[in-house]
Amino acid sequence: MIILTPKRSFTVPVGGECISPDTFAAKSTSEMANLPVWEGNKKRALGHLFRIELKTAPSESLTIRIRGDAGRIRRIGAKMSSGRIVIEGNAGMHLGEEMNGGAITVVGNAGSWAGSRMKKGTIEIKGDAGHYIGAAYRGSNKGMNGGAITIYGNAGNEVGCFMRKGLIKIHGDVGQFTGIHMKNGTIYIGGDSEVRAGAQMLGGKIVVLGRIPSILPTFTIDDIKSRVKIDGEKVEGPFYRFLGDLAENGNGKLFISQKQNTHLTPCERFL
Amino acid sequence: MTVISHITCPVCGDFCDDIEVTVEDNVITDVKNACAVGAARFLNYATHRRTKPLIRKDGELVEASLDEAIRKSAEILADATYPLLFGWSSTSCEATRVGLELAEEVGGVIDNTSTICHGPSILGIQDIGISSCTLGQLRHRADLIFYWGSNPWDAHPRHIERYTMFTEGRFQRSTWRKYVSRLGGTVTEKRLQRTANLLLDHHPPTPIETGQGLPYTMFQKKRKMVVADVRKTRTAEAADYFLQVEPNRDYELLQAFRMLIRDGELDVEEVAGVPVELLEEVADVMIGCELGVFFFGLGLTMSEGRHRNIDAALSLVRDLNQYTKFLIMPMRGHFNVTGANVVFTWQTGYPFAVDLSQGFPRYNPGETSTIDILRRRESDAALVIGSDPLAHFPKKTAQNLIKNPLIAIDPELTPTTLMADVVIPPAYVGIEAEGTAYRMDHVPLPLKKIVDPPETCLSDEEILRRILNEVRRIRRKLN
Amino acid sequence: MNGERIDLYICDGKVVEKVDERKAKVIDASGMMVMPGGVDIHSHIAGAEVNAGRLLRPEDHVKDVEAKTAVTRSGVGYSVPSTFTTGYRYSRMGYTTVMNPSMPPLEARHTHEELNDTPMIDKAAFPLIGDWWVVLEYLQDDRIEECAAHVAWIMRATKGYAIKIVNPGGLEAWGFGRNVAGIDDSVPHFNITPRDIIRGLCKVNKLLNLPHTIHVHTNNLGRPGNYATAIETMKCVEDLAEEDNPVIHITHCQFCAFKGSDWQTLQSGAEEIAEYVNQHNHVTLDMGQVVFTDTTTMTADGPFQYGLYGLTGNKWVNHDVETETSGGIVPFRYRRKSHVNATQWSIGLELALLIEDPWRIYLTTDHPNGAPFTTYPKVISWLMSTVARKKMLKRISRRARRKSLLPSIDREYNFDEIATVTRAGQSKALGLKQKGHLGLGADADIAIYNLNPKTVDPSIEYKAVTRAFCKPAYTLKGGEIVARDGEIVKPIQGGTFWVDIKLSKPWEPSEDLKLKFREYWTVEYENYPISEDYLKASLPIRVEARI
């Protein structure tokens, strides 16, 4: 296990893409300390910003543990393919970007774009997360393409933007435009959702257990389902099932808890 | 006394280039062809200007020499770890070019004001694309003009007259006469209604149109205008159809339109406060036109949903091209905000919010955009040019901006220049200095020098060039 | 050239007979291949449409970035690189002159602003003239001389170099969302056909004595069956040729050499086109080769781009320019396993190999339409080696492979022919007398490749050839070493060519035109032209017109 402890607090953004089991593998602590890191426009060595300790524990995969706040450190675990990262505080933006395997756990909150463009692996965030979880890069239509993200707190807008595959589970509330432009995959929201869930979706599945103020006019009610399956697990409903986004000729499915959303009862007349 | 013609007007995104000014003793005394806003600019630009550089010493802004101010600015930028260079929409492309070089040299984030106006439009374009044109295309061909969340009558006063409804094109006639006769009718109608109300003294005056935004004007065979807005603006009064959108529900309305033009049916009676029958009628008009154009303003980019509103609008226009020709254009505000985007893009690949801190351009609005950087308090110095963020930014970001050293290149007395640590007043570009700027439809036009600037005022370009040279000198000394 | 070993003397940026060797700097290029700097006749590197492509594609930039160095500026971009990066990449590949083939005249100022920021190379831009209302009006009344005088004004006003015609008549029709179907279809609202436009402007070109011919992007581009349109287009100016001089350039010919009635039956029309070209001297072409990669298509052909959006569903940009032209952009990935894309790949090479005279067909990818210009070395390897071609053939769609003519073609280009299709031929077609050769008085724009033509067999060692063409040992521009081993060592500005046409009697636009200007355009006549000092390094080419 490698333990990184920030030597001081950071104000300007720090590029943490080298903090990844793939980069650390087979390196001595002094080699790790020499890895280049950008702090704003200054190129520094990792050892300049962090105390690095190596604790050999009998574990099969490499684990990196960050003790302290990493809220300003971006792209931790970017492109990692194996091993494990545990962040005991907050994590900055682009956590696990383009991740290809392994696992990341954040005890605190994570910034926006966590798990963006990820293909494999798991990300677990105990606190809240920002916007664009599992999203695509600007201009691209290739969002999250596999793996799983679990957030125990709340998340912001555009969760799963341009998502293609995989699972995003949020136990708290989410902002607007959940699953915008999503093509496939599953988004589960344990709490409440703001408006415009499923906007412009082409396929995939969004499940909202809590309340949602309204459904887009471009969705049409299709059925009431007593339960829905998420990643093999059954979640008990009943749920309204809406299809859409019809403005895009989409075939996505929106499952909305019937009990929590009595204001949607008028929809039932179309069934 | 000299009369100078074909002057471009450095005010709004319409960037009219037919202004005529009269100059006497280096003072502009008369302006022709300009709108009220433009004329006021030419006649009064110098009323509250500064001419001497200022540096903050012991908490007070005191006069300094230009060299001192330049040196101080260069020191601030050269020392910074994450400086921010913001503004650029009210200066020339030439200055922006130097600005980008400066940002690259100091390893900073450079951002223009589209970050708080049409940034969402750009994000939308990057996801969807855009079917657009230059404004003349509309003069000649457009028979349906749609304004959404923009009020050109007040914000771009010559827009309708020069480019859309009231202009004579090769294939389309002006609807000016029709408007005038209709206006007469409306005034009479209003007067009668008022008299009737006074005489009858029963109810409070009933508005002429119903609250649901049904059209109240006579049907027009030629060019048609549709306005969607949260309130009935003067532009809306001149329109054939007015859709009064519930605030922050634009996205729903746009998506509903997209479904209607696909012959889809809506399961609801109204969307965003507009009855579906009216939507269906307008959708028919859109499909039936020969060439339609959709202008949108900050009413759409800055209402809830932001770039997704634009995403929907761009998609709507794209979809409409299956049936007819349809184009879309953002109503840009500052006269050269388009130019700032254009220059940023050709030099760095990205139109705004460009982070050069690692020696190459990176772009991710939300991460590298001014408001977000300031909100998270990441930057440690800033240079602001031709913009007044302190008056326009959210409170917390404005507070964070002045917690670090701030350089302002601006001749005006604004909250930003009052709070800055270094103030360098330049010559007014387009009046006292030359350059190039881009109209909202990406047509580049020359900015002209009409009068001489005060001796102490250099052009933005020259000031930036000198700061850049000074930064390089400091860097060389350090190495 | 021709594999001979010579000493080459350079002074003041020119090739000279002799210099004092004691005082001169000597570059030892023994065992290396020396060629004139590369010349690209058709590459979209600057202007409104290219920049719209840049804005559209952050996802393209993010995967390919260049950090600033002590001498160079930073930049980004794989298929639509930023301006500085474009200049550097060309220079690092041994290219020294590049033509920007599509400039909307109303936005010419924009193109020149960007060219000013494109270092390392000489460049020029071709204004789009084929759908100008004023030109159409002159041509429909057969007023060729007045039209010529007007075109001379356009060239001066926009600082242009050659007449570019894109889908003549089709762009005007696109104003209302329509297109023309062939060269004899009438243009809506005008009493004219594409044939009249091409012939008219070809006559104008001759009257003005312009250094390049008309540069034509044909009607029906990118549609199955369009090889017939391409041949008709070439035929329609056959009678205007004098002696052996070309009068028309058909650009990115691959995109207009499709046979078949729809995408399912698509096959190559290269054989027919090559046969025609081999029998006629009045035409030059460039390849518009496709390379399998992710790129950004951009042309002034609005209706074509809309069609491409329809085919792919990718994001789509359209930009109509009032009274003049249009433009469109769609990101596109050419896939080996798509039979259409693979056939396109084959067509480009078939054209280059079946057209016998290398002085009449030039290597381009219509950057970035077929592929980014950085893929040229790969295309060179396909031209030089049947082995390289066979290797790629094995990997493409089976349907396309079965229909491809490539297995039946053994021709392999030699280095001489490569030099012709990448510089000598192109500069000859462009009328750039001082480029594309190393004779006395030529510009000292030189590429030195780390490759010994005597010992290398390009047919087998095609990979070494590709490597050498990617990274020349030296690039010289104006006699100075500007790049070494793929690194920029000295940034230079590079000039902008434009034609300074002298008419026999001075011609001022009539008051009538000025009045029309107000009607037609939304800018003032006085604000339309670009002054010469707007170009950072202006290189006017003096031309005496016949009128």
Short mmCIF file of N, CA and C in Angstrom, two decimals, chain C residues 158-230:
data_model
loop_
_atom_site.label_atom_id
_atom_site.label_comp_id
_atom_site.label_asym_id
_atom_site.label_seq_id
_atom_site.Cartn_x
_atom_site.Cartn_y
_atom_site.Cartn_z
N THR C 158 -10.26 40.60 -52.41
CA THR C 158 -10.15 39.52 -51.43
C THR C 158 -8.73 39.01 -51.30
N LYS C 159 -7.82 39.56 -52.07
CA LYS C 159 -6.44 39.10 -52.12
C LYS C 159 -6.41 37.59 -52.41
N GLY C 160 -7.09 37.28 -53.51
CA GLY C 160 -7.22 35.87 -53.90
C GLY C 160 -6.20 35.48 -54.95
N TYR C 161 -6.13 34.18 -55.21
CA TYR C 161 -5.11 33.68 -56.13
C TYR C 161 -5.71 33.00 -57.35
N ALA C 162 -6.82 32.30 -57.20
CA ALA C 162 -7.38 31.56 -58.32
C ALA C 162 -8.89 31.51 -58.19
N ILE C 163 -9.55 31.18 -59.29
CA ILE C 163 -11.01 31.10 -59.30
C ILE C 163 -11.42 29.72 -58.81
N LYS C 164 -12.17 29.71 -57.71
CA LYS C 164 -12.65 28.44 -57.19
C LYS C 164 -14.13 28.33 -57.50
N ILE C 165 -14.51 27.19 -58.05
CA ILE C 165 -15.92 26.94 -58.35
C ILE C 165 -16.33 25.68 -57.59
N VAL C 166 -17.33 25.82 -56.75
CA VAL C 166 -17.81 24.66 -56.00
C VAL C 166 -19.26 24.39 -56.38
N ASN C 167 -19.55 23.19 -56.80
CA ASN C 167 -20.90 22.79 -57.16
C ASN C 167 -21.63 23.95 -57.81
N PRO C 168 -21.17 24.39 -59.00
CA PRO C 168 -21.71 25.62 -59.59
C PRO C 168 -23.23 25.55 -59.70
N GLY C 169 -23.87 26.61 -59.28
CA GLY C 169 -25.33 26.67 -59.32
C GLY C 169 -25.98 25.97 -58.14
N GLY C 170 -25.34 24.93 -57.67
CA GLY C 170 -25.92 24.15 -56.57
C GLY C 170 -25.96 24.94 -55.28
N LEU C 171 -24.96 25.78 -55.07
CA LEU C 171 -24.91 26.54 -53.81
C LEU C 171 -25.97 27.63 -53.81
N GLU C 172 -26.21 28.22 -54.99
CA GLU C 172 -27.28 29.20 -55.09
C GLU C 172 -28.62 28.51 -54.77
N ALA C 173 -28.80 27.33 -55.36
CA ALA C 173 -30.04 26.59 -55.12
C ALA C 173 -30.17 26.21 -53.64
N TRP C 174 -29.05 25.95 -53.00
CA TRP C 174 -29.04 25.57 -51.58
C TRP C 174 -29.57 26.69 -50.69
N GLY C 175 -29.52 27.91 -51.22
CA GLY C 175 -30.09 29.04 -50.48
C GLY C 175 -31.52 28.74 -50.05
N PHE C 176 -32.25 28.03 -50.90
CA PHE C 176 -33.60 27.61 -50.52
C PHE C 176 -33.66 26.11 -50.28
N GLY C 177 -32.51 25.54 -49.94
CA GLY C 177 -32.49 24.12 -49.55
C GLY C 177 -32.56 23.16 -50.72
N ARG C 178 -32.26 23.64 -51.93
CA ARG C 178 -32.30 22.72 -53.07
C ARG C 178 -30.90 22.53 -53.65
N ASN C 179 -30.81 21.81 -54.75
CA ASN C 179 -29.51 21.55 -55.39
C ASN C 179 -29.75 21.47 -56.88
N VAL C 180 -28.68 21.41 -57.66
CA VAL C 180 -28.85 21.13 -59.09
C VAL C 180 -28.44 19.68 -59.32
N ALA C 181 -28.99 19.08 -60.38
CA ALA C 181 -28.80 17.64 -60.56
C ALA C 181 -27.69 17.30 -61.54
N GLY C 182 -27.20 18.28 -62.26
CA GLY C 182 -26.17 17.97 -63.24
C GLY C 182 -25.74 19.24 -63.93
N ILE C 183 -24.82 19.13 -64.88
CA ILE C 183 -24.27 20.39 -65.40
C ILE C 183 -25.22 21.09 -66.38
N ASP C 184 -26.30 20.42 -66.76
CA ASP C 184 -27.26 21.09 -67.64
C ASP C 184 -28.59 21.40 -66.97
N ASP C 185 -28.62 21.22 -65.67
CA ASP C 185 -29.82 21.57 -64.91
C ASP C 185 -29.83 23.08 -64.74
N SER C 186 -31.00 23.71 -64.81
CA SER C 186 -30.95 25.16 -64.70
C SER C 186 -30.91 25.58 -63.23
N VAL C 187 -30.25 26.70 -63.00
CA VAL C 187 -30.10 27.22 -61.64
C VAL C 187 -31.36 28.00 -61.30
N PRO C 188 -32.03 27.69 -60.18
CA PRO C 188 -33.27 28.39 -59.86
C PRO C 188 -33.07 29.91 -59.80
N HIS C 189 -34.03 30.64 -60.32
CA HIS C 189 -34.05 32.11 -60.29
C HIS C 189 -33.02 32.75 -61.21
N PHE C 190 -32.21 31.96 -61.89
CA PHE C 190 -31.26 32.55 -62.84
C PHE C 190 -31.41 31.81 -64.16
N ASN C 191 -31.15 32.50 -65.23
CA ASN C 191 -31.27 31.88 -66.53
C ASN C 191 -29.91 31.32 -66.93
N ILE C 192 -29.48 30.30 -66.23
CA ILE C 192 -28.11 29.84 -66.42
C ILE C 192 -28.01 28.37 -65.96
N THR C 193 -27.04 27.65 -66.51
CA THR C 193 -26.79 26.28 -66.06
C THR C 193 -25.36 26.18 -65.52
N PRO C 194 -25.05 25.14 -64.77
CA PRO C 194 -23.67 24.96 -64.30
C PRO C 194 -22.68 24.97 -65.46
N ARG C 195 -23.08 24.39 -66.59
CA ARG C 195 -22.18 24.38 -67.74
C ARG C 195 -21.81 25.81 -68.14
N ASP C 196 -22.81 26.70 -68.17
CA ASP C 196 -22.54 28.10 -68.53
C ASP C 196 -21.57 28.73 -67.54
N ILE C 197 -21.73 28.40 -66.26
CA ILE C 197 -20.86 29.00 -65.24
C ILE C 197 -19.43 28.53 -65.43
N ILE C 198 -19.27 27.22 -65.61
CA ILE C 198 -17.91 26.69 -65.74
C ILE C 198 -17.24 27.24 -67.00
N ARG C 199 -17.98 27.21 -68.10
CA ARG C 199 -17.40 27.72 -69.36
C ARG C 199 -17.11 29.21 -69.26
N GLY C 200 -18.06 29.94 -68.69
CA GLY C 200 -17.89 31.38 -68.57
C GLY C 200 -16.66 31.72 -67.75
N LEU C 201 -16.53 31.07 -66.61
CA LEU C 201 -15.39 31.42 -65.75
C LEU C 201 -14.08 30.89 -66.33
N CYS C 202 -14.16 29.84 -67.10
CA CYS C 202 -12.95 29.34 -67.77
C CYS C 202 -12.48 30.39 -68.79
N LYS C 203 -13.44 31.00 -69.49
CA LYS C 203 -13.07 32.07 -70.43
C LYS C 203 -12.51 33.27 -69.67
N VAL C 204 -13.15 33.60 -68.58
CA VAL C 204 -12.69 34.72 -67.74
C VAL C 204 -11.25 34.46 -67.30
N ASN C 205 -11.02 33.23 -66.87
CA ASN C 205 -9.68 32.86 -66.39
C ASN C 205 -8.63 33.10 -67.47
N LYS C 206 -9.01 32.73 -68.70
CA LYS C 206 -8.06 32.92 -69.80
C LYS C 206 -7.88 34.40 -70.13
N LEU C 207 -8.97 35.14 -70.10
CA LEU C 207 -8.86 36.58 -70.38
C LEU C 207 -7.96 37.26 -69.37
N LEU C 208 -8.05 36.79 -68.13
CA LEU C 208 -7.26 37.46 -67.08
C LEU C 208 -5.85 36.91 -66.99
N ASN C 209 -5.58 35.82 -67.73
CA ASN C 209 -4.23 35.24 -67.69
C ASN C 209 -3.81 34.80 -66.30
N LEU C 210 -4.74 34.27 -65.56
CA LEU C 210 -4.40 33.90 -64.18
C LEU C 210 -3.41 32.73 -64.17
N PRO C 211 -2.53 32.69 -63.18
CA PRO C 211 -1.49 31.66 -63.16
C PRO C 211 -2.06 30.23 -63.05
N HIS C 212 -3.14 30.08 -62.32
CA HIS C 212 -3.75 28.75 -62.17
C HIS C 212 -4.99 28.70 -63.06
N THR C 213 -5.47 27.48 -63.33
CA THR C 213 -6.71 27.34 -64.10
C THR C 213 -7.88 27.54 -63.14
N ILE C 214 -9.11 27.40 -63.66
CA ILE C 214 -10.24 27.35 -62.73
C ILE C 214 -10.11 26.07 -61.92
N HIS C 215 -10.50 26.17 -60.66
CA HIS C 215 -10.30 25.08 -59.71
C HIS C 215 -11.70 24.58 -59.37
N VAL C 216 -12.07 23.42 -59.89
CA VAL C 216 -13.49 23.03 -59.85
C VAL C 216 -13.77 21.84 -58.94
N HIS C 217 -14.74 22.04 -58.10
CA HIS C 217 -15.33 20.96 -57.30
C HIS C 217 -16.65 20.70 -58.02
N THR C 218 -16.81 19.51 -58.57
CA THR C 218 -17.89 19.29 -59.54
C THR C 218 -19.27 19.24 -58.88
N ASN C 219 -20.28 19.30 -59.73
CA ASN C 219 -21.65 19.05 -59.27
C ASN C 219 -21.76 17.58 -58.86
N ASN C 220 -22.79 17.30 -58.08
CA ASN C 220 -23.06 15.91 -57.68
C ASN C 220 -21.95 15.25 -56.89
N LEU C 221 -21.06 16.03 -56.32
CA LEU C 221 -19.95 15.44 -55.59
C LEU C 221 -20.46 14.51 -54.49
N GLY C 222 -19.76 13.37 -54.34
CA GLY C 222 -20.12 12.45 -53.27
C GLY C 222 -21.39 11.68 -53.52
N ARG C 223 -21.81 11.59 -54.79
CA ARG C 223 -23.03 10.82 -55.08
C ARG C 223 -22.69 9.70 -56.04
N PRO C 224 -23.24 8.52 -55.84
CA PRO C 224 -22.98 7.43 -56.77
C PRO C 224 -23.35 7.86 -58.20
N GLY C 225 -22.55 7.44 -59.13
CA GLY C 225 -22.83 7.77 -60.53
C GLY C 225 -22.23 9.09 -60.99
N ASN C 226 -21.55 9.79 -60.09
CA ASN C 226 -21.10 11.14 -60.44
C ASN C 226 -19.87 11.16 -61.34
N TYR C 227 -19.24 10.00 -61.62
CA TYR C 227 -18.07 10.05 -62.51
C TYR C 227 -18.49 10.62 -63.87
N ALA C 228 -19.74 10.37 -64.24
CA ALA C 228 -20.22 10.89 -65.51
C ALA C 228 -20.26 12.41 -65.48
N THR C 229 -20.70 12.97 -64.34
CA THR C 229 -20.72 14.43 -64.20
C THR C 229 -19.30 14.97 -64.30
N ALA C 230 -18.35 14.27 -63.66
CA ALA C 230 -16.97 14.74 -63.69
C ALA C 230 -16.46 14.76 -65.13
#
